Coordinates of C-alpha atoms in Angstrom, one line a residue:
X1 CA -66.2 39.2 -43.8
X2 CA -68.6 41.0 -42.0
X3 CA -67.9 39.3 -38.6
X4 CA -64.0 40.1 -39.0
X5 CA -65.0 44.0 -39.8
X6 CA -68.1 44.0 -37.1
X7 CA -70.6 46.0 -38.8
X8 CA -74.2 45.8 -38.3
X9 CA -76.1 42.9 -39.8
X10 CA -79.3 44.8 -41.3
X11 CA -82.1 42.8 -42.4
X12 CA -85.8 43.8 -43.6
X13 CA -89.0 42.5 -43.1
X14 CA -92.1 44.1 -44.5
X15 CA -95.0 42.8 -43.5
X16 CA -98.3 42.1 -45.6
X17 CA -100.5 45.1 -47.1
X18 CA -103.5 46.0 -45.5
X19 CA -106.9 44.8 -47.3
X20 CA -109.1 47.5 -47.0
X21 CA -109.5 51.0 -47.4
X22 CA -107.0 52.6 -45.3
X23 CA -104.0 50.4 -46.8
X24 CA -104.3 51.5 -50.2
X25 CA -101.7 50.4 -52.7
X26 CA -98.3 48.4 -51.6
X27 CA -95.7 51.0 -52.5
X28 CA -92.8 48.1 -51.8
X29 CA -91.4 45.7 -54.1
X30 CA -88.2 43.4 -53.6
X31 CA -86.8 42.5 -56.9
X32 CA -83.8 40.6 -55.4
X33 CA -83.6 38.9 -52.2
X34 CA -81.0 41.9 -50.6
X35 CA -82.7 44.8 -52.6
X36 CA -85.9 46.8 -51.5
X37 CA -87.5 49.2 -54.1
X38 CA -89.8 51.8 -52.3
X39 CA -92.2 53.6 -55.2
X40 CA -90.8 52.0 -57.7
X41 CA -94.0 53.0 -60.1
X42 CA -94.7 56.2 -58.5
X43 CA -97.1 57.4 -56.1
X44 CA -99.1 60.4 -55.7
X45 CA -97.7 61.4 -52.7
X46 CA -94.4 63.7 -53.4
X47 CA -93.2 63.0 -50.2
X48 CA -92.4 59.5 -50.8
X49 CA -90.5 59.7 -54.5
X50 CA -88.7 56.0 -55.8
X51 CA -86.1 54.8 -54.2
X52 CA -84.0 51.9 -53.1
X53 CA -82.4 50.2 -50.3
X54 CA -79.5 47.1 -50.2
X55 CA -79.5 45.2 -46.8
X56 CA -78.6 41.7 -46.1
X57 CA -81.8 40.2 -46.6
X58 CA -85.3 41.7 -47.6
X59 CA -87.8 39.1 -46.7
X60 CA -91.2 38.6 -48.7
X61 CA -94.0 40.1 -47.4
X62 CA -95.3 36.8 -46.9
X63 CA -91.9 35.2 -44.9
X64 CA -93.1 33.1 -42.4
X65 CA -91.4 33.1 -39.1
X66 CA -89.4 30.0 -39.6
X67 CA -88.0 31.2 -42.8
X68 CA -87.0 34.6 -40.7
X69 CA -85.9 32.9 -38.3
X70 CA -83.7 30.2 -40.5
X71 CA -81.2 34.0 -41.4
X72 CA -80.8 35.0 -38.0
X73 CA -80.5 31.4 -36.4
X74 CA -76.2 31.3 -37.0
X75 CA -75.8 34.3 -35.4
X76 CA -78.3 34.1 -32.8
X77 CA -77.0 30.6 -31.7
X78 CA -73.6 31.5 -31.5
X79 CA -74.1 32.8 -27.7
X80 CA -74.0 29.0 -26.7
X81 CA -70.3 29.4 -27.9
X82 CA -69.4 32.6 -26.0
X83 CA -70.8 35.2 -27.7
X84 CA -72.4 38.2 -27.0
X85 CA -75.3 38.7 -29.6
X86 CA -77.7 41.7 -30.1
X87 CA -80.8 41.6 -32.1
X88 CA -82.9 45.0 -32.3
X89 CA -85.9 45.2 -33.7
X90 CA -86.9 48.6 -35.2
X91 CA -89.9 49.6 -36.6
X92 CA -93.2 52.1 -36.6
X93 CA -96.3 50.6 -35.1
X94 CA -98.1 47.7 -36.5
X95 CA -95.2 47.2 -38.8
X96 CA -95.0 44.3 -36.9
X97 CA -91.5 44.4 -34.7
X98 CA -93.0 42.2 -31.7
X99 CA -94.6 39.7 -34.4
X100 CA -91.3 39.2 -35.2
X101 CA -89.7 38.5 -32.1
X102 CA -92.2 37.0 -30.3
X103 CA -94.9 35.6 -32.5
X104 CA -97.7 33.8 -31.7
X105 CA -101.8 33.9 -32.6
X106 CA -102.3 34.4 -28.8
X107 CA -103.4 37.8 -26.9
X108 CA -100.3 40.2 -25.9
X109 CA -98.2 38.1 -29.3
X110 CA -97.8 35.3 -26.5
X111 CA -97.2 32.0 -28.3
X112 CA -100.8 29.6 -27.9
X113 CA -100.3 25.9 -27.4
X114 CA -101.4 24.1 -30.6
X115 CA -102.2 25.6 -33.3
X116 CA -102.3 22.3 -35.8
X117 CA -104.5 19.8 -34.6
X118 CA -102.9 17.4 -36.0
X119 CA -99.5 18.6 -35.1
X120 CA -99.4 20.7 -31.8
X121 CA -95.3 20.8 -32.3
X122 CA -95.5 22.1 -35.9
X123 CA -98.2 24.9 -35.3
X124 CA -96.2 26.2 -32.1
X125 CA -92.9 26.3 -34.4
X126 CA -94.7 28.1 -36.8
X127 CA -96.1 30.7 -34.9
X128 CA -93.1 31.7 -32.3
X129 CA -91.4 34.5 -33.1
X130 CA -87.5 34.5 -34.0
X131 CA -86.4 35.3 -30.5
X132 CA -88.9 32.3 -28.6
X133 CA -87.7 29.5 -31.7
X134 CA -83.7 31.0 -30.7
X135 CA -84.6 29.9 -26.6
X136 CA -85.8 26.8 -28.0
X137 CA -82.9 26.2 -30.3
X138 CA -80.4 27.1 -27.3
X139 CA -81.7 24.2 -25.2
X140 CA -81.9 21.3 -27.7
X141 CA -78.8 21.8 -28.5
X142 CA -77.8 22.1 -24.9
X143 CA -79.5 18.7 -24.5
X144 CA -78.0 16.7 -27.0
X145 CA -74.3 18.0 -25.4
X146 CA -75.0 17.5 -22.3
X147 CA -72.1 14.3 -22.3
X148 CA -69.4 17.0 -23.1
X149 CA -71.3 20.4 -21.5
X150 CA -72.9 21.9 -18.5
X151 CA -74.9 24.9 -19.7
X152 CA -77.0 26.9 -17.5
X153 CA -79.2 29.7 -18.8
X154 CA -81.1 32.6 -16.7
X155 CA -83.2 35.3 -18.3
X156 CA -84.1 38.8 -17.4
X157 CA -86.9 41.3 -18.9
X158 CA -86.8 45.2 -18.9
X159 CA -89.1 47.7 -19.9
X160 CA -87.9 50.9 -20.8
X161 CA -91.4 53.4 -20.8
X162 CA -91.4 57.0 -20.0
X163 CA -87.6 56.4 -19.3
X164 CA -87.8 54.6 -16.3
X165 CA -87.0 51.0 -15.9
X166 CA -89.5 48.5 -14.9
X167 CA -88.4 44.7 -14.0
X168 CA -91.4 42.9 -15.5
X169 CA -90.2 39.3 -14.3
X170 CA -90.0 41.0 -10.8
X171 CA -93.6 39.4 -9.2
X172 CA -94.3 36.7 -11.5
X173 CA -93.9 33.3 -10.0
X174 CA -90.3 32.3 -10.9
X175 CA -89.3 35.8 -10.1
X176 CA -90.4 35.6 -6.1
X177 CA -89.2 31.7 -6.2
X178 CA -86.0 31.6 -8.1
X179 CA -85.2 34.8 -9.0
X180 CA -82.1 36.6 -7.4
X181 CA -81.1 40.6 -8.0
X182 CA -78.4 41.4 -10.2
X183 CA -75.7 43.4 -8.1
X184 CA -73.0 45.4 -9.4
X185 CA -69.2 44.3 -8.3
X186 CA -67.0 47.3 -8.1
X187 CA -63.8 47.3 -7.5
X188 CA -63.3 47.2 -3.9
X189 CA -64.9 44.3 -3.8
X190 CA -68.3 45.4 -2.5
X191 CA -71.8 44.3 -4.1
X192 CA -70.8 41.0 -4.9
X193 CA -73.9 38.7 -5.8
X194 CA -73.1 36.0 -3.0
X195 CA -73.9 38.4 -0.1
X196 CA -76.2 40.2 -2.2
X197 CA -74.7 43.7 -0.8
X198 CA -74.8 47.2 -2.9
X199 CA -72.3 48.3 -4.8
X200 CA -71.3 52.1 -5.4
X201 CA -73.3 54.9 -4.1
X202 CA -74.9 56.6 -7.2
X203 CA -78.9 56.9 -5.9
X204 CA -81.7 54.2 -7.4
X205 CA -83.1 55.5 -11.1
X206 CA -85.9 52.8 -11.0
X207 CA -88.3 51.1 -9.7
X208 CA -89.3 47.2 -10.4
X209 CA -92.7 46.2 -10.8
X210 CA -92.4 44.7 -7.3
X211 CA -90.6 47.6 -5.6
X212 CA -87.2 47.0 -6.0
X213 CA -84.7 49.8 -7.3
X214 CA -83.2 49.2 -10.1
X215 CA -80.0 51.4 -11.5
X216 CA -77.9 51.5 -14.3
X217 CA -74.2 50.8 -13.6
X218 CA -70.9 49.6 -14.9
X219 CA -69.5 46.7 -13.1
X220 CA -65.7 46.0 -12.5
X221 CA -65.4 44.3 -15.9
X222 CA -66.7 47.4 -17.5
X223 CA -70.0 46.0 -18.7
X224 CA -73.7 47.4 -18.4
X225 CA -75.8 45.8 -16.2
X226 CA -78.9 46.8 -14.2
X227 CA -78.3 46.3 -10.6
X228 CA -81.5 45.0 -8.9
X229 CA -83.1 43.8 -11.9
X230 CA -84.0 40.3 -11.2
X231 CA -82.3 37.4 -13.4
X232 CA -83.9 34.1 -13.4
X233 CA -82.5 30.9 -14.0
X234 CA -84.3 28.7 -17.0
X235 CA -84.7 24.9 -17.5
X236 CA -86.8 24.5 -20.3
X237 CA -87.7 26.9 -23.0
X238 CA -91.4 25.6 -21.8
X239 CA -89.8 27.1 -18.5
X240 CA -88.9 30.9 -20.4
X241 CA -92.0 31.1 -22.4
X242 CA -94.3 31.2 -19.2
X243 CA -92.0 33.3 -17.7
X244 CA -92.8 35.4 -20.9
X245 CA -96.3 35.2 -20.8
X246 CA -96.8 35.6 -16.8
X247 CA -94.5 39.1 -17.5
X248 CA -96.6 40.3 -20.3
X249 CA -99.9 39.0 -18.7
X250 CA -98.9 41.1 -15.3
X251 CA -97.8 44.2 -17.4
X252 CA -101.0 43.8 -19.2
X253 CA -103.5 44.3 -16.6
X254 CA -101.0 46.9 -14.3
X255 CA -101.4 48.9 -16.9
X256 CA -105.5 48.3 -17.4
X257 CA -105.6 49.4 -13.4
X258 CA -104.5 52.7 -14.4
X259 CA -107.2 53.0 -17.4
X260 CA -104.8 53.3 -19.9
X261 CA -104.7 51.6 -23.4
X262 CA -102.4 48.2 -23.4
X263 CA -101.2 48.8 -27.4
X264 CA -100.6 52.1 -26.3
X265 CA -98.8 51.6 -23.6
X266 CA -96.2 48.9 -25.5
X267 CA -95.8 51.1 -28.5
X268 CA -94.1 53.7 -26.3
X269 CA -92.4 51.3 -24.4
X270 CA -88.9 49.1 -25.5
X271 CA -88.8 45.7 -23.9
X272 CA -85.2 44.3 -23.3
X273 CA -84.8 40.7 -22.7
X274 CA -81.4 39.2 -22.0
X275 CA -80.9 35.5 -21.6
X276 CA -77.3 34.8 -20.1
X277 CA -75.8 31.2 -21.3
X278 CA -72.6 29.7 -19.2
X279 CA -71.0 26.5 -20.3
X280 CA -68.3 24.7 -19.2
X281 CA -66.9 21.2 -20.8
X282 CA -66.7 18.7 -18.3
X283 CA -63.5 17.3 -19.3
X284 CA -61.6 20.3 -19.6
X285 CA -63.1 23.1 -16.9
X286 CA -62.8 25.2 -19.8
X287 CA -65.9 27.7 -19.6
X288 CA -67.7 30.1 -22.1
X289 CA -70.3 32.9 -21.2
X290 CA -72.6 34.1 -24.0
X291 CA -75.2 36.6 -23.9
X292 CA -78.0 36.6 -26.1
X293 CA -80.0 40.3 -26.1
X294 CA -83.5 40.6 -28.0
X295 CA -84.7 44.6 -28.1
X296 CA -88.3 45.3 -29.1
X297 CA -88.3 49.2 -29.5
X298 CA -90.6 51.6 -28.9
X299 CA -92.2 52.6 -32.6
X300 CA -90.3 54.9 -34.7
X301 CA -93.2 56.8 -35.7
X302 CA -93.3 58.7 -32.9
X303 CA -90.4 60.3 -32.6
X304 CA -90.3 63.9 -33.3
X305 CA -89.8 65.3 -37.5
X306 CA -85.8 64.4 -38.4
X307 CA -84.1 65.4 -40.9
X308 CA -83.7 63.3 -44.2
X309 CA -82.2 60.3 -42.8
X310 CA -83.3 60.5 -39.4
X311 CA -85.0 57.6 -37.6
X312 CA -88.5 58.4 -37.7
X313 CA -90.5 60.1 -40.4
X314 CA -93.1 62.4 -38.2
X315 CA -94.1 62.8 -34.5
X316 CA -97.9 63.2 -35.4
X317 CA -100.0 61.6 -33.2
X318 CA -103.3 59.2 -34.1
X319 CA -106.7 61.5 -34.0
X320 CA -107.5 61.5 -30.0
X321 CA -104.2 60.6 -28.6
X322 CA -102.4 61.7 -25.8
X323 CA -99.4 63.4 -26.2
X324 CA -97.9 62.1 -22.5
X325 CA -95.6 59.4 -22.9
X326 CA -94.8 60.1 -26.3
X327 CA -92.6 62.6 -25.7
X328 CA -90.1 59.7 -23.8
X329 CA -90.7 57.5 -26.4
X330 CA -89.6 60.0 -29.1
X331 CA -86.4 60.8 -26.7
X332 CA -85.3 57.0 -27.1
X333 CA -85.9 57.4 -31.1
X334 CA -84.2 60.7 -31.5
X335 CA -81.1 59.3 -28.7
X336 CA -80.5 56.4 -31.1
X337 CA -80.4 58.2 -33.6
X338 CA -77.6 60.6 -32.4
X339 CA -75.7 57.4 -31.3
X340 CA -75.9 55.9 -34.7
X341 CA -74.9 59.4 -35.9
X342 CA -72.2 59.7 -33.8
X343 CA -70.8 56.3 -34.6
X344 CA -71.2 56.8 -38.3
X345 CA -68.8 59.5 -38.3
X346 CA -66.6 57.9 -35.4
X347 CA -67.0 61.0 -32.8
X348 CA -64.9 60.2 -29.8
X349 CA -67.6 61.1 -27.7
X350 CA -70.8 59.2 -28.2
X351 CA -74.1 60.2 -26.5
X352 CA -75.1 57.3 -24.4
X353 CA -76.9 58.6 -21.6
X354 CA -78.9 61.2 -23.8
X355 CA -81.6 58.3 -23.0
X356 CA -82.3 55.1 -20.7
X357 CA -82.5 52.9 -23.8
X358 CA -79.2 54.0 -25.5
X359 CA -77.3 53.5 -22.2
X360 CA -78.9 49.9 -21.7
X361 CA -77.4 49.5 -24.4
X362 CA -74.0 51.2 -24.8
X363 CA -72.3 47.5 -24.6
X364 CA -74.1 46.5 -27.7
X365 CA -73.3 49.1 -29.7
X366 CA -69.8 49.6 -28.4
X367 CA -67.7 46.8 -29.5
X368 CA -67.7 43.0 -28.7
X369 CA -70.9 42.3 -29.7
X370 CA -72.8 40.4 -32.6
X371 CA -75.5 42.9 -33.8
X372 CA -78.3 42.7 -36.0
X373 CA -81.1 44.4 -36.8
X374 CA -84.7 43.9 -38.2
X375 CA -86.2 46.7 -40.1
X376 CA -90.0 45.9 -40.1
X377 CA -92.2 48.3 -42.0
X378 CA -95.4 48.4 -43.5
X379 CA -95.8 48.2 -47.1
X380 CA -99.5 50.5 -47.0
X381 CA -98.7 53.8 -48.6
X382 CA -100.5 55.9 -46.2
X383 CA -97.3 55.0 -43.9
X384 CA -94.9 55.8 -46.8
X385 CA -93.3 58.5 -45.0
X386 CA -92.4 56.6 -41.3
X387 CA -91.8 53.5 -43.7
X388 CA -89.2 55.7 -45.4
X389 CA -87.6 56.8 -42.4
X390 CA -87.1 53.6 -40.5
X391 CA -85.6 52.5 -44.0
X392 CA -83.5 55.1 -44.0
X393 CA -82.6 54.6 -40.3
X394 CA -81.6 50.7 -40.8
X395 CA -79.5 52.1 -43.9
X396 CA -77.2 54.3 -41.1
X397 CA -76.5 50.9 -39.5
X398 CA -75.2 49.5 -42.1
X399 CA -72.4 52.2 -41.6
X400 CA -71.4 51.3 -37.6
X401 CA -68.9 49.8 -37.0
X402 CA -69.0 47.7 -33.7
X403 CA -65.8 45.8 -34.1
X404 CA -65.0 42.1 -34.2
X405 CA -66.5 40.3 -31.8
X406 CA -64.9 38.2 -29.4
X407 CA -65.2 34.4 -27.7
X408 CA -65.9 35.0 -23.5
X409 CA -63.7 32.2 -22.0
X410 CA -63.7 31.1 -18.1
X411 CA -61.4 28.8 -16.3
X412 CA -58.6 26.7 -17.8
X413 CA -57.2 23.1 -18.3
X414 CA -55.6 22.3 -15.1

């Protein structure tokens, strides 16, 4: 039902409560498996009184990724069929959003070989995150097909910080050996990929992490797409997840040379990473193109105070941090937001480019397009009021309608 309406799939995941002084008591409970109770005994802080929320799932504190990832996988795995598929992950910091997505016991949440001696396979599973065990998925079952398919995958990564766009697979090794610049086609024909010419003449917004320019546009088809930002074709899912790491890695230490604070730095940023899928059955010539679109969001916390309802709870800052950069960050919160508001009461004019992030993004939360997203918040009752708001926020999704989303199919039968 849901797919034939095409609303927003909305699922929560709190993670565990802090041990320690500074967590205090868990202030959520889930007494059903859709159903989250916030305060449900009362707290001592008025700003946070009981209430409740109804999503699609609420996951246990304790859900390990595997069990996360066994909701989304249906969804996630129908861009080998054609789809296009959005999963957003939305959240205030340490609530654990890139956990989720990424996983992993290693530094930066990159995934560590091992992690069962007696099973390396089993501990890597385990710790992956729900978009690295969906790249795995895609490419077994693209090997066991590969009698009736051909399916060829390439992957991109943008980071939205201080709204500017920054191409982190631009440098790393498969970026300067395989990688080749998205380029808008307009409709006089110019900026197609083959000759690698630019299309339009709007000026350059960006610039990639090797120097290239990179600008948002809208191609002849009337999609989004980033032209300059470099797309990379993958193998293996071995092959994506050091392409991962050597991106994160290379962000890591760029942002070390300019003395600045690495969990800073990614809690103001949003990372986009798109893997493109194309298939086409060998008997038939019949083609599908998928897309598959994995947002990991600046933190919601530090956008500036909204009203009730709004998508973050309070723009107060940590004792001794800067306010530079938060500012951006709190303009992607507080853009969303007015999207989300604007679709909930279907306003013909929608506020995309209030923001960088809401215009990557205008194709996912337009129409045609399998979106879902994953509320993580902490359970700690010292973060009662940004847990509140991000709850509140993933409520408003619940509301959008996107539309039924549709099968991409290339080529024909002759």
């Amino acid at each position: 039902l849901q797919d034939i309406r095409g609303t927003v799939r909305v699922y929560c995941r709190p993670r565990p409560a802090t041990i320690g002084p500074t967590g205090g008591r868990g202030i959520l409970s889930a007494p059903a498996h859709d159903v989250l109770v916030v305060n449900a005994e009362g707290a001592s802080d008025s700003s946070c009184p009981p209430a409740s929320f109804r999503y699609d799932r609420v996951f246990p504190p304790g859900a390990g990724q595997n069990e996360v990832f066994a909701e989304l996988e249906e969804s996630l795995i129908s861009s080998l069929d054609g789809f296009n598929v959005t999963l957003l992950a939305f959240g205030q910091r340490g609530a654990g959003k890139t956990h989720s997505l990424v996983g992993g016991d290693g530094p930066r949440g990159v995934p560590e070989d091992g992690g069962d001696a007696q099973s390396p396979e089993v501990g890597q599973r385990h710790h992956h995150g729900v978009q690295m065990q969906a790249i795995r998925q895609l490419f077994t079952i693209a090997g066991h097909r590969t009698d009736r398919y051909r399916d060829a995958l390439s992957m991109t990564i943008v980071e939205v910080h201080n709204e500017k766009l920054v191409d982190l697979v631009a440098g790393t090794s498969a970026g300067d050996e395989r990688g080749e610049p998205i380029v808008c086609e307009t409709r006089d024909g110019r900026g197609r990929e083959r000759n690698g010419k630019r299309g339009g003449s709007e000026p350059p917004s960006s610039a990639g992490a090797a120097g290239g320019r990179l600008e948002i546009r809208t191609n002849i088809d009337g999609n989004t797409v980033v032209q300059g930002l470099r797309s990379v074709p993958i193998e293996s899912f071995e092959d994506a997840r050091e392409i991962w790491r050597e991106a994160v890695s290379r962000r890591a230490d760029r942002v070390r040379r300019r003395g600045e604070d690495v969990a800073r730095h990614e809690s103001r940023s949003s990372v986009i990473t798109t893997v493109s899928i194309t298939s086409v059955n060998v008997a038939t010539g019949v083609g599908t193109e998928g897309r598959l679109q994995f947002v990991d969001m600046a933190s919601s916390d530090l956008s500036s105070p909204a009203p009730s309802g709004g998508a973050g709870g309070a723009g107060d800052l940590v004792p001794g941090e800067e306010a530079d950069g938060v500012e951006f960050a709190s303009r992607s919160i507080s853009a969303l937001n007015d999207v989300v508001s604007a679709r909930c009461q279907f306003d013909r004019s929608v506020p995309y480019r209030n923001s960088t992030l809401t215009h990557l993004l205008r194709d996912s939360l337009e129409a045609d397009t399998k979106v879902l997203l994953l509320c993580c918040v902490s359970p700690d009752e010292a973060d009662a009021r940004h847990t509140v708001g991000a709850l509140k926020f993933a409520s408003r999704m619940q509301k959008v309608s996107i539309g039924k989303a549709t099968k991409h199919c290339s080529g024909s039968k002759e």
